Tab-separated table of C-alpha atoms (C1' of nucleotides) in Angstrom:
chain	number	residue	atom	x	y	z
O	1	UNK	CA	0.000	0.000	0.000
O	2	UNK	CA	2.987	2.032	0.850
O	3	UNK	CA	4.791	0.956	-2.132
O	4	UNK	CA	2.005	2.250	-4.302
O	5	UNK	CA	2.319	5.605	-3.375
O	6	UNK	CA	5.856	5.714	-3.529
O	7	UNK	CA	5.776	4.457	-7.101
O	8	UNK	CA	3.609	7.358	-7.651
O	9	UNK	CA	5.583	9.871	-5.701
O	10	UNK	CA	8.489	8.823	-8.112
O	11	UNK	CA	6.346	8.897	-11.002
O	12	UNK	CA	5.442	12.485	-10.334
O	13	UNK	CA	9.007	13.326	-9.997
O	14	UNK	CA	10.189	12.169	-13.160
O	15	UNK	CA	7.109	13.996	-15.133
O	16	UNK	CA	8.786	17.246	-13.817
O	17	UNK	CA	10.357	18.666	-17.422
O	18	UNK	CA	14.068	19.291	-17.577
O	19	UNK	CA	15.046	23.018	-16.534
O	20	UNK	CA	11.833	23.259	-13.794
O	21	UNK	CA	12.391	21.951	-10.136
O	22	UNK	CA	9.882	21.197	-7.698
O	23	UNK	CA	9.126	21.028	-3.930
O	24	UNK	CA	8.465	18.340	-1.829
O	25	UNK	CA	4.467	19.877	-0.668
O	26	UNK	CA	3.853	20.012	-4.552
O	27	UNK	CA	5.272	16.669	-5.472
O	28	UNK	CA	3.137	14.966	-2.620
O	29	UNK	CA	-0.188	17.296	-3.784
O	30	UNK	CA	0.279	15.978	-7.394
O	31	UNK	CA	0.930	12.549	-6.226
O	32	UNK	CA	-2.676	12.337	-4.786
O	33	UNK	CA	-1.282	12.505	-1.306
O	34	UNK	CA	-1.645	15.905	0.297
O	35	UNK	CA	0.003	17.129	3.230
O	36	UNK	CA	2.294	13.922	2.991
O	37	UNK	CA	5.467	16.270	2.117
O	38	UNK	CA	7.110	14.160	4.248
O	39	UNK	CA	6.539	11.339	2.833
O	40	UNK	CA	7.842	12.265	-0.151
O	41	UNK	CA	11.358	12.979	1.090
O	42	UNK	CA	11.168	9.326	2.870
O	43	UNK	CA	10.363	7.617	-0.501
O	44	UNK	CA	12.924	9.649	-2.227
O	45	UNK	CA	15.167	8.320	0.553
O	46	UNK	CA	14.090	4.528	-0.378
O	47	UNK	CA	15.081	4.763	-4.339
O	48	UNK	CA	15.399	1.356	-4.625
O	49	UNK	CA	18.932	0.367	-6.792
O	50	UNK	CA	18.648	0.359	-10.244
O	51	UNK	CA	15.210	2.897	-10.606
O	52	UNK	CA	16.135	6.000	-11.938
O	53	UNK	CA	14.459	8.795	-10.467
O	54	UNK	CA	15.417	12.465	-10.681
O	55	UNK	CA	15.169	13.106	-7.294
O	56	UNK	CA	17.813	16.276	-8.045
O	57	UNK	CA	14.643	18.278	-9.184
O	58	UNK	CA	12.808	18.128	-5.909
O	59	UNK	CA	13.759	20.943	-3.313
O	60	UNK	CA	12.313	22.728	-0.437
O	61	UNK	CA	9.557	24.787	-0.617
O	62	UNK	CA	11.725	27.810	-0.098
O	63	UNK	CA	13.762	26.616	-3.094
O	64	UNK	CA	16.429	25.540	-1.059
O	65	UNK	CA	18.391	22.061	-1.544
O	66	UNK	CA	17.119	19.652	1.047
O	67	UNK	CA	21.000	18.787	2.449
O	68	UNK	CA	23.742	20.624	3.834
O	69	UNK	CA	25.667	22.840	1.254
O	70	UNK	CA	28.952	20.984	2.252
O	71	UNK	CA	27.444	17.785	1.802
O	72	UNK	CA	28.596	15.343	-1.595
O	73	UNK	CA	24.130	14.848	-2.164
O	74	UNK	CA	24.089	18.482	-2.078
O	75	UNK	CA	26.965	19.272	-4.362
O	76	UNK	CA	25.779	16.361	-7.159
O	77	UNK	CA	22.484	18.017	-7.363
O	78	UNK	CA	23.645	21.157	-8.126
O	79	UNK	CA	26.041	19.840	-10.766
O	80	UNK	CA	22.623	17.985	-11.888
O	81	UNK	CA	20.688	21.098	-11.737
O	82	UNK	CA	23.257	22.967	-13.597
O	83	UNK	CA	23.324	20.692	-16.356
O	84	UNK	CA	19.776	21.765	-17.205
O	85	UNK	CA	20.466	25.425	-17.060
O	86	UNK	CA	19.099	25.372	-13.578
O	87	UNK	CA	21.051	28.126	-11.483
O	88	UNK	CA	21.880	27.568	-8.218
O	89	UNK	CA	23.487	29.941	-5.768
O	90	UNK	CA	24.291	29.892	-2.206
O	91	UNK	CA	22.543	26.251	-1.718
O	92	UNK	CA	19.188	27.760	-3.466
O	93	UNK	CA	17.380	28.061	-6.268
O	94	UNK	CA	15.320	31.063	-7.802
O	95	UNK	CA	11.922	29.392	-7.244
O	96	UNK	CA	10.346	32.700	-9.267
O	97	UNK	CA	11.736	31.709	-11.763
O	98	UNK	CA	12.596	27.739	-12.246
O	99	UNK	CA	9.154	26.677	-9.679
O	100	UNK	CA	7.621	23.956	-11.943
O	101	UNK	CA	4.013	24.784	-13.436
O	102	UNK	CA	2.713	21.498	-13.792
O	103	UNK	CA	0.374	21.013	-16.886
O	104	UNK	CA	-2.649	19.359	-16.128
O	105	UNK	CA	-3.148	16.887	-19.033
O	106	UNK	CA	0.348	16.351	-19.686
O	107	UNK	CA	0.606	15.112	-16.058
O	108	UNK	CA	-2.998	12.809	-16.364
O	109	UNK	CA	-1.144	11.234	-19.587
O	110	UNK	CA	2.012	10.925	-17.281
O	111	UNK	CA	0.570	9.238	-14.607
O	112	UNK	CA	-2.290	7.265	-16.386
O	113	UNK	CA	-4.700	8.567	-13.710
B	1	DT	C1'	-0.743	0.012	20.533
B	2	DC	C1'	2.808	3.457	21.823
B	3	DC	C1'	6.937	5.936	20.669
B	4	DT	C1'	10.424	7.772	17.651
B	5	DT	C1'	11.923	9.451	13.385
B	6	DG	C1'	11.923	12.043	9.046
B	7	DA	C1'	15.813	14.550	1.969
B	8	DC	C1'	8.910	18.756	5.073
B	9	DA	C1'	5.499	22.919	5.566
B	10	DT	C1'	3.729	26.850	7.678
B	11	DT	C1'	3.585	30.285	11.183
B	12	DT	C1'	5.784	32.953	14.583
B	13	DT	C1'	9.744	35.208	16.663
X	1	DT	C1'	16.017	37.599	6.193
X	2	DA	C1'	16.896	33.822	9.325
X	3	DA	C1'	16.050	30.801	13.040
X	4	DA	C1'	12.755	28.519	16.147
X	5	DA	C1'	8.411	26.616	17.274
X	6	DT	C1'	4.434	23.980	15.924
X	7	DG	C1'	1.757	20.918	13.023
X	8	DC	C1'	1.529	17.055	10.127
X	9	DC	C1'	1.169	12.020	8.789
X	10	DA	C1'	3.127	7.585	7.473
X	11	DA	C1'	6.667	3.861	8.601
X	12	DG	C1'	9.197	0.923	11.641
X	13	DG	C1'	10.543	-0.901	15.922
DNA sequence: TCCTTGACATTTT
DNA sequence: TAAAATGCCAAGG
């Protein structure tokens, strides 16, 4: 039961288009599980080995990265988020500007809903 | 069933 | 703007 909604949490992360990032509150809202920010950042922790899921996309709702800015996580996803023309300074991330707008359809034909 | 923990959010200092 | 307090809910022991 669990497992289900991770598989969707992760779902709902990869549907998030390259160059846009995301916070945890959304992810879980668009993953049918409101309120559960939480557990989204628990399922994210649970990637099981060999699923690829671009966790580097997800942030907090602040637009800050989720770890501390000496920490190796922290430094791959902003090499990850750089990559896609994402810029990141100080740990953070202009959420005016790189917030994902999630479009409706696009995500029902993502998710099979 | 109770208690602790967590890659969080929101409100208040 | 930044840090602390409070609320939240699911998972695991």
């Amino acid at each position: 039961m669990s497992k289900q909604n991770y598989e969707r949490i992760w779902a709902t992360v990869n549907a998030i288009p390259i160059g846009k990032v995301s916070s945890y509150g959304q992810i879980a809202d668009l993953a049918g599980l409101p309120g559960r920010a939480r557990l989204v950042g628990k399922s994210l922790g649970q990637i099981p080995k060999g699923r690829k899921v671009n966790w580097h996309r997800v942030l907090r709702s602040n637009g800050q990265l989720a770890f501390d800015k000496a920490s190796e996580q922290a430094q791959r996803q902003k090499g990850l988020l750089q990559e896609e023309n994402v810029v990141v300074l100080n740990n953070r991330v202009n959420m005016k500007e790189f917030n994902w707008r999630p479009d409706l359809s696009e995500l029902l034909h993502t998710l099979q809903f």
